[in-house]
Structures are given as C-alpha cells and as structure tokens.
Short mmCIF file of C-alpha atoms and ligand atoms in Angstrom, two decimals:
data_model
loop_
_atom_site.label_atom_id
_atom_site.label_comp_id
_atom_site.label_asym_id
_atom_site.label_seq_id
_atom_site.Cartn_x
_atom_site.Cartn_y
_atom_site.Cartn_z
CA UNK A 1 18.30 24.58 36.91
CA UNK A 2 16.12 22.28 34.85
CA UNK A 3 13.73 25.10 33.99
CA UNK A 4 16.61 27.00 32.33
CA UNK A 5 17.44 24.00 30.17
CA UNK A 6 13.78 23.67 29.23
CA UNK A 7 13.62 27.35 28.39
CA UNK A 8 16.68 27.01 26.17
CA UNK A 9 15.34 23.94 24.35
CA UNK A 10 11.85 25.36 24.15
CA UNK A 11 13.30 28.37 22.36
CA UNK A 12 15.25 26.16 19.98
CA UNK A 13 12.18 24.05 19.07
CA UNK A 14 9.93 27.10 18.66
CA UNK A 15 12.47 28.74 16.36
CA UNK A 16 12.85 25.51 14.38
CA UNK A 17 9.09 25.33 13.90
CA UNK A 18 8.80 29.02 13.11
CA UNK A 19 11.50 28.96 10.42
CA UNK A 20 9.99 25.88 8.77
CA UNK A 21 6.46 27.29 8.82
CA UNK A 22 7.80 30.54 7.37
CA UNK A 23 9.62 28.66 4.62
CA UNK A 24 6.44 26.78 3.73
CA UNK A 25 4.41 29.99 3.65
CA UNK A 26 6.87 32.12 1.75
CA UNK A 27 7.63 29.22 -0.56
CA UNK A 28 4.00 28.74 -1.52
CA UNK A 29 3.49 32.50 -1.78
CA UNK A 30 6.45 32.84 -4.18
CA UNK A 31 5.24 29.81 -6.09
CA UNK A 32 1.78 31.24 -6.69
CA UNK A 33 3.10 34.71 -7.54
CA UNK A 34 5.37 33.15 -10.11
CA UNK A 35 2.57 30.95 -11.42
CA UNK A 36 0.23 33.93 -11.78
CA UNK A 37 2.86 35.83 -13.71
CA UNK A 38 3.66 32.93 -16.03
CA UNK A 39 0.07 32.04 -17.01
CA UNK A 40 -0.67 32.10 -20.73
CA UNK A 41 -3.96 31.89 -22.68
CA UNK A 42 -5.53 28.43 -22.79
CA UNK A 43 -8.18 27.31 -25.34
CA UNK A 44 -10.47 25.89 -22.63
CA UNK A 45 -10.48 29.09 -20.58
CA UNK A 46 -12.22 32.24 -21.82
CA UNK A 47 -10.02 35.32 -22.24
CA UNK A 48 -9.67 37.25 -18.97
CA UNK A 49 -10.93 34.26 -16.98
CA UNK A 50 -7.58 32.67 -16.22
CA UNK A 51 -4.85 30.82 -18.10
CA UNK A 52 -2.44 27.93 -17.97
CA UNK A 53 1.27 27.23 -17.54
CA UNK A 54 3.44 24.17 -17.82
CA UNK A 55 6.00 23.29 -15.18
CA UNK A 56 8.42 20.45 -14.72
CA UNK A 57 9.49 19.24 -11.31
CA UNK A 58 10.67 16.05 -9.66
CA UNK A 59 10.41 13.82 -12.72
CA UNK A 60 6.94 14.89 -13.84
CA UNK A 61 5.20 17.56 -15.92
CA UNK A 62 2.45 19.69 -14.45
CA UNK A 63 -0.16 21.54 -16.39
CA UNK A 64 -1.37 24.28 -14.09
CA UNK A 65 -4.65 26.02 -14.92
CA UNK A 66 -6.11 29.03 -13.22
CA UNK A 67 -9.85 29.79 -13.21
CA UNK A 68 -11.01 33.30 -12.40
CA UNK A 69 -13.37 33.69 -10.44
CA UNK A 70 -14.04 29.92 -10.21
CA UNK A 71 -14.38 26.86 -12.46
CA UNK A 72 -17.85 25.83 -13.71
CA UNK A 73 -18.01 23.01 -11.20
CA UNK A 74 -16.46 23.11 -7.79
CA UNK A 75 -14.11 20.13 -7.42
CA UNK A 76 -14.85 17.66 -4.63
CA UNK A 77 -11.41 18.12 -3.12
CA UNK A 78 -9.93 21.55 -2.73
CA UNK A 79 -6.58 22.36 -1.06
CA UNK A 80 -6.58 25.58 0.92
CA UNK A 81 -3.35 27.45 1.57
CA UNK A 82 -3.84 29.05 4.92
CA UNK A 83 -2.20 27.04 7.68
CA UNK A 84 1.32 27.91 6.48
CA UNK A 85 0.43 31.50 7.30
CA UNK A 86 -1.37 30.82 10.58
CA UNK A 87 1.34 28.56 11.95
CA UNK A 88 4.05 31.05 10.99
CA UNK A 89 2.28 33.81 12.89
CA UNK A 90 1.42 31.67 15.91
CA UNK A 91 4.90 30.19 16.28
CA UNK A 92 6.39 33.65 15.77
CA UNK A 93 4.13 35.14 18.40
CA UNK A 94 5.12 32.49 20.94
CA UNK A 95 8.78 32.86 20.03
CA UNK A 96 8.51 36.62 20.58
CA UNK A 97 7.09 35.94 24.02
CA UNK A 98 9.60 33.21 24.77
CA UNK A 99 12.67 35.28 23.90
CA UNK A 100 11.65 38.91 24.35
CA UNK A 101 8.92 38.94 27.01
CA UNK A 102 10.32 36.13 29.17
CA UNK A 103 13.85 37.62 29.12
CA UNK A 104 12.99 41.26 28.70
CA UNK A 105 15.93 42.54 30.78
CA UNK A 106 18.37 40.90 28.36
CA UNK A 107 16.68 41.70 25.07
CA UNK A 108 13.76 44.10 25.25
CA UNK A 109 14.02 46.73 27.97
CA UNK A 110 16.78 49.30 27.69
CA UNK A 111 16.56 51.55 30.76
CA UNK A 112 18.47 54.24 28.84
CA UNK A 113 15.59 54.34 26.34
CA UNK A 114 12.70 53.76 28.76
CA UNK A 115 12.75 51.98 32.13
CA UNK A 116 9.66 49.82 31.54
CA UNK A 117 8.58 46.95 33.76
CA UNK A 118 8.51 43.56 32.00
CA UNK A 119 4.71 43.61 32.19
CA UNK A 120 4.45 47.09 30.68
CA UNK A 121 6.90 46.17 27.90
CA UNK A 122 4.94 43.05 26.94
CA UNK A 123 1.65 44.95 27.07
CA UNK A 124 2.99 47.68 24.79
CA UNK A 125 4.41 45.04 22.44
CA UNK A 126 1.28 42.90 22.12
CA UNK A 127 -1.11 45.86 22.28
CA UNK A 128 0.70 47.60 19.44
CA UNK A 129 0.44 44.53 17.21
CA UNK A 130 -3.32 44.26 17.76
CA UNK A 131 -3.96 48.00 17.40
CA UNK A 132 -1.59 48.22 14.45
CA UNK A 133 -3.59 45.59 12.59
CA UNK A 134 -6.84 47.51 13.08
CA UNK A 135 -5.30 50.76 11.86
CA UNK A 136 -3.87 49.07 8.76
CA UNK A 137 -7.12 47.22 8.05
CA UNK A 138 -9.19 50.41 8.39
CA UNK A 139 -6.77 52.24 6.12
CA UNK A 140 -7.20 49.59 3.42
CA UNK A 141 -11.01 49.65 3.75
CA UNK A 142 -11.29 53.46 3.88
CA UNK A 143 -11.80 55.58 0.75
CA UNK A 144 -8.02 56.24 0.81
CA UNK A 145 -7.52 52.52 0.23
CA UNK A 146 -9.18 52.79 -3.18
CA UNK A 147 -6.07 54.46 -4.52
CA UNK A 148 -3.38 51.75 -4.59
CA UNK A 149 -0.43 54.12 -4.73
CA UNK A 150 -1.71 56.41 -2.02
CA UNK A 151 -2.39 53.37 0.16
CA UNK A 152 1.15 52.07 -0.39
CA UNK A 153 2.60 55.45 0.66
CA UNK A 154 0.33 55.65 3.75
CA UNK A 155 1.07 52.05 4.75
CA UNK A 156 4.79 52.67 4.35
CA UNK A 157 4.56 55.84 6.47
CA UNK A 158 2.57 53.99 9.13
CA UNK A 159 5.22 51.25 9.42
CA UNK A 160 8.03 53.82 9.64
CA UNK A 161 6.06 55.74 12.27
CA UNK A 162 5.57 52.58 14.31
CA UNK A 163 9.27 51.75 14.11
CA UNK A 164 9.95 55.26 15.47
CA UNK A 165 7.50 54.59 18.30
CA UNK A 166 9.18 51.24 19.07
CA UNK A 167 12.62 52.84 19.06
CA UNK A 168 11.37 55.19 21.80
CA UNK A 169 10.03 52.28 23.86
CA UNK A 170 12.42 49.37 23.49
CA UNK A 171 16.05 48.39 22.99
CA UNK A 172 17.28 48.52 19.39
CA UNK A 173 16.70 44.84 18.84
CA UNK A 174 13.32 45.03 20.56
CA UNK A 175 12.32 47.85 18.19
CA UNK A 176 13.41 45.95 15.08
CA UNK A 177 11.72 42.68 16.03
CA UNK A 178 8.48 44.48 16.84
CA UNK A 179 8.51 46.34 13.54
CA UNK A 180 8.98 42.98 11.79
CA UNK A 181 6.26 41.38 13.93
CA UNK A 182 3.86 44.22 13.06
CA UNK A 183 4.38 43.75 9.32
CA UNK A 184 4.05 39.97 9.78
CA UNK A 185 0.77 40.58 11.63
CA UNK A 186 -0.53 42.56 8.64
CA UNK A 187 0.40 39.61 6.42
CA UNK A 188 -1.22 36.86 8.49
CA UNK A 189 -4.15 39.12 9.32
CA UNK A 190 -4.67 39.62 5.59
CA UNK A 191 -4.88 35.85 5.09
CA UNK A 192 -7.01 35.19 8.16
CA UNK A 193 -9.42 38.15 8.02
CA UNK A 194 -9.65 38.99 4.30
CA UNK A 195 -8.21 36.56 1.77
CA UNK A 196 -9.64 33.29 3.10
CA UNK A 197 -13.04 34.66 4.30
CA UNK A 198 -13.56 36.42 0.96
CA UNK A 199 -12.74 33.22 -0.90
CA UNK A 200 -15.34 31.44 1.23
CA UNK A 201 -17.95 34.09 0.37
CA UNK A 202 -17.23 33.60 -3.32
CA UNK A 203 -17.65 29.85 -3.01
CA UNK A 204 -20.87 30.23 -1.02
CA UNK A 205 -22.29 32.50 -3.73
CA UNK A 206 -21.33 30.02 -6.45
CA UNK A 207 -22.90 27.13 -4.57
CA UNK A 208 -26.08 29.18 -4.19
CA UNK A 209 -26.09 29.69 -7.95
CA UNK A 210 -25.42 33.45 -7.70
CA UNK A 211 -22.73 35.53 -9.35
CA UNK A 212 -20.13 36.36 -6.65
CA UNK A 213 -19.59 40.04 -5.90
CA UNK A 214 -16.30 40.95 -7.62
CA UNK A 215 -15.40 43.28 -4.72
CA UNK A 216 -14.37 40.24 -2.66
CA UNK A 217 -11.83 39.15 -5.21
CA UNK A 218 -10.52 42.69 -5.62
CA UNK A 219 -10.09 43.16 -1.90
CA UNK A 220 -8.28 39.82 -1.54
CA UNK A 221 -5.98 40.62 -4.45
CA UNK A 222 -5.03 43.96 -2.88
CA UNK A 223 -4.02 42.27 0.39
CA UNK A 224 -2.22 39.51 -1.44
CA UNK A 225 -0.10 42.12 -3.25
CA UNK A 226 0.74 43.78 0.08
CA UNK A 227 1.86 40.42 1.43
CA UNK A 228 4.04 39.86 -1.58
CA UNK A 229 5.91 43.14 -1.10
CA UNK A 230 6.22 42.73 2.66
CA UNK A 231 7.88 39.30 2.51
CA UNK A 232 11.51 40.33 1.98
CA UNK A 233 11.58 43.26 4.44
CA UNK A 234 9.90 41.16 7.15
CA UNK A 235 12.47 38.38 6.88
CA UNK A 236 15.31 40.90 7.11
CA UNK A 237 13.78 42.47 10.23
CA UNK A 238 13.44 39.03 11.81
CA UNK A 239 17.16 38.32 11.43
CA UNK A 240 18.39 41.89 11.99
CA UNK A 241 18.42 41.40 15.75
CA UNK A 242 21.56 39.29 15.36
CA UNK A 243 23.46 42.17 13.75
CA UNK A 244 24.24 44.99 16.17
CA UNK A 245 25.00 47.65 13.53
CA UNK A 246 21.28 47.69 12.69
CA UNK A 247 20.33 48.45 16.27
CA UNK A 248 21.30 52.07 16.90
CA UNK A 249 17.95 53.48 18.03
CA UNK A 250 18.35 56.87 16.37
CA UNK A 251 18.51 55.43 12.85
CA UNK A 252 16.00 52.58 13.14
CA UNK A 253 13.11 54.31 11.30
CA UNK A 254 15.43 55.27 8.43
CA UNK A 255 16.90 51.77 8.26
CA UNK A 256 13.40 50.26 8.23
CA UNK A 257 12.50 52.61 5.36
CA UNK A 258 15.60 51.69 3.35
CA UNK A 259 15.24 47.94 3.90
CA UNK A 260 11.51 47.98 3.16
CA UNK A 261 12.15 49.92 -0.04
CA UNK A 262 14.97 47.59 -1.13
CA UNK A 263 13.03 44.41 -0.30
CA UNK A 264 9.88 45.60 -2.04
CA UNK A 265 11.67 46.73 -5.19
CA UNK A 266 13.53 43.41 -5.45
CA UNK A 267 10.17 41.61 -5.27
CA UNK A 268 8.88 44.03 -7.89
CA UNK A 269 11.75 43.08 -10.17
CA UNK A 270 10.91 39.38 -9.85
CA UNK A 271 7.22 40.00 -10.51
CA UNK A 272 8.20 41.58 -13.85
CA UNK A 273 10.89 39.00 -14.55
CA UNK A 274 8.46 36.10 -14.12
CA UNK A 275 5.91 37.73 -16.38
CA UNK A 276 8.38 38.38 -19.21
CA UNK A 277 12.16 37.96 -18.99
CA UNK A 278 12.75 40.30 -21.90
CA UNK A 279 11.06 43.23 -20.16
CA UNK A 280 12.72 42.86 -16.76
CA UNK A 281 13.56 46.30 -15.30
CA UNK A 282 17.18 45.72 -14.32
CA UNK A 283 17.60 49.20 -12.94
CA UNK A 284 15.46 48.13 -9.95
CA UNK A 285 18.52 46.26 -8.75
CA UNK A 286 20.51 49.48 -8.95
CA UNK A 287 17.91 51.23 -6.77
CA UNK A 288 17.88 48.35 -4.25
CA UNK A 289 21.68 48.22 -4.01
CA UNK A 290 21.83 51.98 -3.58
CA UNK A 291 19.32 51.82 -0.70
CA UNK A 292 21.27 49.01 0.97
CA UNK A 293 24.56 50.88 0.51
CA UNK A 294 23.02 53.93 2.18
CA UNK A 295 21.89 51.64 5.04
CA UNK A 296 25.45 50.37 5.54
CA UNK A 297 26.93 53.87 5.42
CA UNK A 298 24.31 55.24 7.80
CA UNK A 299 24.73 52.43 10.33
CA UNK A 300 28.47 53.11 10.39
CA UNK A 301 28.06 56.88 10.74
CA UNK A 302 25.56 56.43 13.57
CA UNK A 303 27.49 53.73 15.45
CA UNK A 304 28.05 55.19 18.93
CA UNK A 305 31.71 54.06 19.23
CA UNK A 306 32.97 54.54 15.67
CA UNK A 307 34.87 57.67 16.71
CA UNK A 308 36.42 55.93 19.75
CA UNK A 309 37.98 53.40 17.43
CA UNK A 310 39.33 56.10 15.10
CA UNK A 311 40.69 58.09 18.05
CA UNK A 312 42.33 54.94 19.42
CA UNK A 313 44.25 54.56 16.19
CA UNK A 314 45.69 58.07 16.58
CA UNK A 315 46.67 57.22 20.14
CA UNK A 316 48.48 54.11 18.91
CA UNK A 317 50.35 56.23 16.39
CA UNK A 318 51.32 58.52 19.30
CA UNK A 319 52.71 55.45 21.14
CA UNK A 320 50.16 55.30 23.98
CA UNK A 321 51.14 52.79 26.72
CA UNK A 322 49.66 49.27 26.35
CA UNK A 323 46.05 49.05 27.51
CA UNK A 324 45.93 45.26 27.83
CA UNK A 325 45.71 44.97 31.60
CA UNK A 326 43.15 47.76 31.95
CA UNK A 327 41.10 46.16 29.15
CA UNK A 328 41.32 42.74 30.82
CA UNK A 329 39.96 44.20 34.02
CA UNK A 330 37.05 45.80 32.19
CA UNK A 331 36.19 42.56 30.38
CA UNK A 332 36.44 40.73 33.70
CA UNK A 333 34.11 43.08 35.56
CA UNK A 334 31.67 44.01 32.77
CA UNK A 335 31.39 40.84 30.70
CA UNK A 336 32.37 37.70 32.51
CA UNK A 337 29.29 37.46 34.71
CA UNK A 338 27.65 36.13 31.53
CA UNK A 339 30.58 35.18 29.30
CA UNK A 340 32.09 32.52 31.56
CA UNK A 341 32.13 28.75 31.56
CA UNK A 342 29.74 29.06 34.48
CA UNK A 343 27.89 32.35 34.18
CA UNK A 344 26.47 33.87 37.32
CA UNK A 345 23.73 35.78 35.49
CA UNK A 346 20.47 34.03 36.30
CA UNK A 347 19.05 31.96 33.46
CA UNK A 348 22.31 31.48 31.56
CA UNK A 349 23.63 27.92 31.62
CA UNK A 350 26.74 28.53 29.55
CA UNK A 351 28.55 31.41 27.89
CA UNK A 352 26.14 33.00 25.35
CA UNK A 353 27.04 32.12 21.76
CA UNK A 354 29.98 30.16 23.25
CA UNK A 355 31.80 33.46 23.69
CA UNK A 356 33.83 32.90 26.87
CA UNK A 357 35.72 35.97 28.11
CA UNK A 358 37.90 34.84 30.99
CA UNK A 359 41.54 34.52 29.96
CA UNK A 360 43.82 36.70 27.86
CA UNK A 361 43.64 34.04 25.11
CA UNK A 362 39.84 34.39 25.16
CA UNK A 363 40.14 38.16 24.83
CA UNK A 364 42.56 37.86 21.91
CA UNK A 365 40.39 35.27 20.14
CA UNK A 366 37.27 37.43 20.35
CA UNK A 367 38.96 40.77 19.74
CA UNK A 368 37.05 41.61 16.57
CA UNK A 369 33.72 40.53 18.04
CA UNK A 370 34.39 42.64 21.14
CA UNK A 371 35.18 45.60 18.89
CA UNK A 372 31.86 45.24 17.07
CA UNK A 373 29.67 44.41 20.08
CA UNK A 374 31.11 46.60 22.84
CA UNK A 375 33.03 49.44 21.16
CA UNK A 376 31.63 50.33 17.73
CA UNK A 377 28.10 49.45 18.83
CA UNK A 378 26.86 49.28 22.37
CA UNK A 379 25.05 45.96 21.86
CA UNK A 380 27.05 44.45 24.71
CA UNK A 381 26.55 44.29 27.63
CA UNK A 382 22.86 43.84 26.76
CA UNK A 383 21.01 47.03 27.72
CA UNK A 384 24.16 47.87 29.68
CA UNK A 385 23.20 45.56 32.51
CA UNK A 386 26.71 45.76 34.00
CA UNK A 387 26.92 49.55 33.61
CA UNK A 388 30.07 49.83 31.55
CA UNK A 389 31.09 53.48 31.06
CA UNK A 390 31.94 55.27 27.84
CA UNK A 391 35.52 55.79 29.08
CA UNK A 392 35.86 52.04 29.64
CA UNK A 393 34.74 51.43 26.08
CA UNK A 394 37.46 53.86 24.98
CA UNK A 395 40.05 51.80 26.87
CA UNK A 396 38.79 48.69 25.06
CA UNK A 397 39.11 50.64 21.79
CA UNK A 398 42.75 51.44 22.54
CA UNK A 399 43.49 47.80 23.42
CA UNK A 400 41.83 46.71 20.19
CA UNK A 401 43.77 49.22 18.09
CA UNK A 402 47.00 48.04 19.71
CA UNK A 403 46.33 44.37 19.07
CA UNK A 404 44.31 44.26 15.88
CA UNK A 405 46.27 42.72 13.07
C1 LIG B 501 23.98 40.09 31.15
C2 LIG B 501 24.72 39.13 30.39
C3 LIG B 501 25.79 39.61 29.42
C4 LIG B 501 26.83 40.48 29.66
C5 LIG B 501 27.16 41.20 30.96
C6 LIG B 501 27.56 40.56 28.43
N1 LIG B 501 26.98 39.77 27.48
FE1 LIG B 501 27.69 39.42 25.61
N2 LIG B 501 26.08 38.23 25.22
C7 LIG B 501 25.05 37.98 26.08
C8 LIG B 501 24.01 37.26 25.39
C9 LIG B 501 22.69 36.80 25.99
C10 LIG B 501 24.46 37.08 24.07
C11 LIG B 501 23.73 36.38 22.94
C12 LIG B 501 22.94 37.42 22.19
C13 LIG B 501 22.09 36.83 21.12
O1 LIG B 501 21.49 35.79 21.32
O2 LIG B 501 22.01 37.47 20.07
C14 LIG B 501 25.78 37.67 24.01
C15 LIG B 501 26.57 37.66 22.87
C16 LIG B 501 27.85 38.22 22.81
C17 LIG B 501 28.75 38.07 21.70
C18 LIG B 501 28.47 37.26 20.44
C19 LIG B 501 27.62 38.02 19.50
C20 LIG B 501 27.22 37.22 18.29
O3 LIG B 501 26.07 37.38 17.87
O4 LIG B 501 28.04 36.45 17.79
C21 LIG B 501 29.88 38.79 21.99
C22 LIG B 501 31.13 38.93 21.15
C23 LIG B 501 29.67 39.38 23.30
N3 LIG B 501 28.43 39.01 23.76
C24 LIG B 501 30.57 40.20 23.93
C25 LIG B 501 30.36 40.77 25.17
C26 LIG B 501 31.27 41.71 25.79
C27 LIG B 501 32.57 42.21 25.17
C28 LIG B 501 30.74 42.04 27.00
C29 LIG B 501 31.28 43.01 28.01
C30 LIG B 501 31.60 44.32 27.57
C31 LIG B 501 29.49 41.31 27.13
N4 LIG B 501 29.29 40.56 26.00
C32 LIG B 501 28.68 41.34 28.25
C33 LIG B 501 24.99 38.33 27.41
C34 LIG B 501 25.89 39.18 28.04
#
C-alpha cells in the first residue's frame, strides 16, 4: 500500500514543482517581451542598438537598458535566464511519465482508439516528442524557414497534424497532453539548442575581439518569437485534460487549431499593446473570442451523449417510468469499483477527486458531474475500463433528466 501513497504524493510534488517552474519561466518571458516592447531611445545608446525603459516595482525605480548586440564591455556578472525553461521541461517530462506512462490504463490507453501495450504507448509518446523536435528544428533551419509567415503556417499545420496522429493513438486526454508536451518541447528545445548556444557564440566572438555574426541573433529572435506565441496555447493544453468536453477524439485537431489561434492572437494583441497603447488592435479580441466560441459550440455538437440527454428530456415529457433504481445499479456496477470509500481498483487509495458513488445521496449530489462525465462525454469510466454500454448511459440520461432541477 505504501507505494500507492508515495505515487500519489510524488505526483503532487512533481506537479507543484512543474507549475512553479512554469510560472517562473512564463513570468520572465512575459516580462522581457513587455520590456522589449516598451524600450525607448536613450542618449547613451546609439539608434538601433537598443534602448531604455523605466519601471517601478516593490518600492524602487529601475532603469532598464538594452544593448544590441552587446555592451562595449562585458559585465563581470551576468544573469542567464535558462533554468526556468529547463526545469519546466524536465519536471513536465517526469510528470507526464508519472501520471500518463505509469498509469496508462487509466489515462493514456483507450482500447477503443488503439489497444496499445503500456510500453508501446510510452515509446510512441516519448519518441514523438524527440522526432517532433527534429522536424520542427529542420523546418526552421530550412530555406522555408527564411519566410516567417510561411514558417508559421507550416509549424501550425505540423502541430495540428501531430494532434491528429495522437488522437489516433491515445485517449482524448492522452492526445491533448501530448500535443501540449510537443509544443512545450519546441519551446524548451529552442532555449536549450538555439537561444542560449547562439548567445554564447556571440559572447565568444566579442571576447575574441571579432564582430559576432548577426545570423545568430536573428535565429535566436525567431525562436524566441515562436516561444512567445506558443505560451498561451500550451498552458491551455496542459489543463485541458481536466475538462472532458475537450476530449472527444474526432474534434481534437480542430480544437487544437482554434485554441492555438486564439492563444497566439491574444499574445499578439499584448505585444502591440505594450509597444503603444494607442495603437492596440482591439479587434484581435473579437477574433479570439469567436475562435473560442466555435470551440465551445463544436465540443457540444461532437459530445457523444448530447443527443441521449435531449432524447431523455422528451421521454420525461412522455412520462417515462422512474429510472432511479436502474441508474443506481449501473452506477454501482460501472463506477463504484473506483468511486468508493475503499476502491478495489488497484492503485487507488480513496475515491478519485473525492467523488464517492455508493448511496442514493451520493448519486443525487453528483448528478451534474455524472451527466457531464458519463453521459454527455464518455470521459468516465476512464477508457471504459468497466465496459459500460451506450444503452446504460441512456438510462443514466433518463434518470438525470428526471431528477435535474
Ligand atoms: C477505473 C476507475 C474508475 C471508474 C470505473 C470510474 N471512474 Fe470516475 N474517476 C476516476 C479517476 C481516476 C478520476 C480522476 C480523474 C482526474 O484526475 O482527472 C475520476 C473522476 C471522476 C469524476 C470527477 C471529475 C472531475 O474532474 O471533477 C466524476 C464525476 C466521475 N469520475 C464519475 C464517474 C462515473 C459516473 C463513473 C461510472 C459511470 C466513473 N466515474 C467510473 C476513476 C474511475
């Protein structure tokens, strides 16, 4: 039993670390994007070679100066911003393994999509992240990568294509988390393989008294812009696995496209806003909200049990007999092996998310959650481990329609 408790706590600590590292990384990334946009000309810095901005924070004033490509003299102490990125990726990678590869029957493998072995699922997951990075990196370095807009379109198409691939391999949540992990791998890979090494090459050239090759700075800037636009979509994908309406396999690539578009255009708005409030393109918000509204509508249209719920309401109007006892039996046989005070499913120490489904009071209390998780969507039972049938879900729908008020 102790190993289950350790697994539970290990997951909690890893997630704690991962969220904090991510906050530190995204926070510093937003900070520098804002700083870059707010720089103004400074008498000590030649035009086109940087600028300065004033900030106030925590009881003090800061005069921030930027030197492009580098100052005349390298300072003795230089703070590098790289470990926020590395620790976010590393903790995320271990968390992915901890939750998805160590408990793949619960979260990753959906036999109705593809009956993978845990080993095969983990190999596909990790292999795709590594391969995906190389494809993206080659794309950026190829002649196609010279054209920023073309590269953005190709990168976008590649991510959507990968999400389609994942939706054919894994459960809905497995597909979403892997799409997010792939984008996050591009981001950390950009820092680790391009941005920091290029910065080091520039410094080495300066120390050797040579003019640094401007291609290094250009390349790093390109990747840094990609990271900026990927931030919001990645964070949504990381949390999407807690929201079952996002997880209908058939619509995952379209959802990923809509969310990526909305997240990127919101970032784009802020980049303009920070540069000059008076020229902020407010209509970007309209475009983002439209994309998100389409995502909501689509997820509802595609939800596998939406119709069951609508049909149940007609049955209620036609005075169908109460379904409570049939529903109770279904919840007992299909859910309570996990959702009990003492679950029998191996590895669970207590009812997941404290959702206990044992008495009629329990059923009534969780009625809306049951509707979302087991009728409208088929998120529960996870990967249909207890083999609930579609007809049984329809009985639950009728019980819900009869008791929902
Ligand atoms: C094999 C074990 C298992 C079975 C069987 C199972 N669940 Fe779950 N359930 C889980 C786990 C694990 C979670 C937590 C998921 C997570 O961490 O996002 C969960 C979460 C839930 C939640 C809370 C969701 C949330 O995010 O707040 C509800 C409600 C739920 N299940 C309902 C059901 C219903 C209804 C059934 C039966 C039709 C069922 N479950 C069958 C394992 C199971």
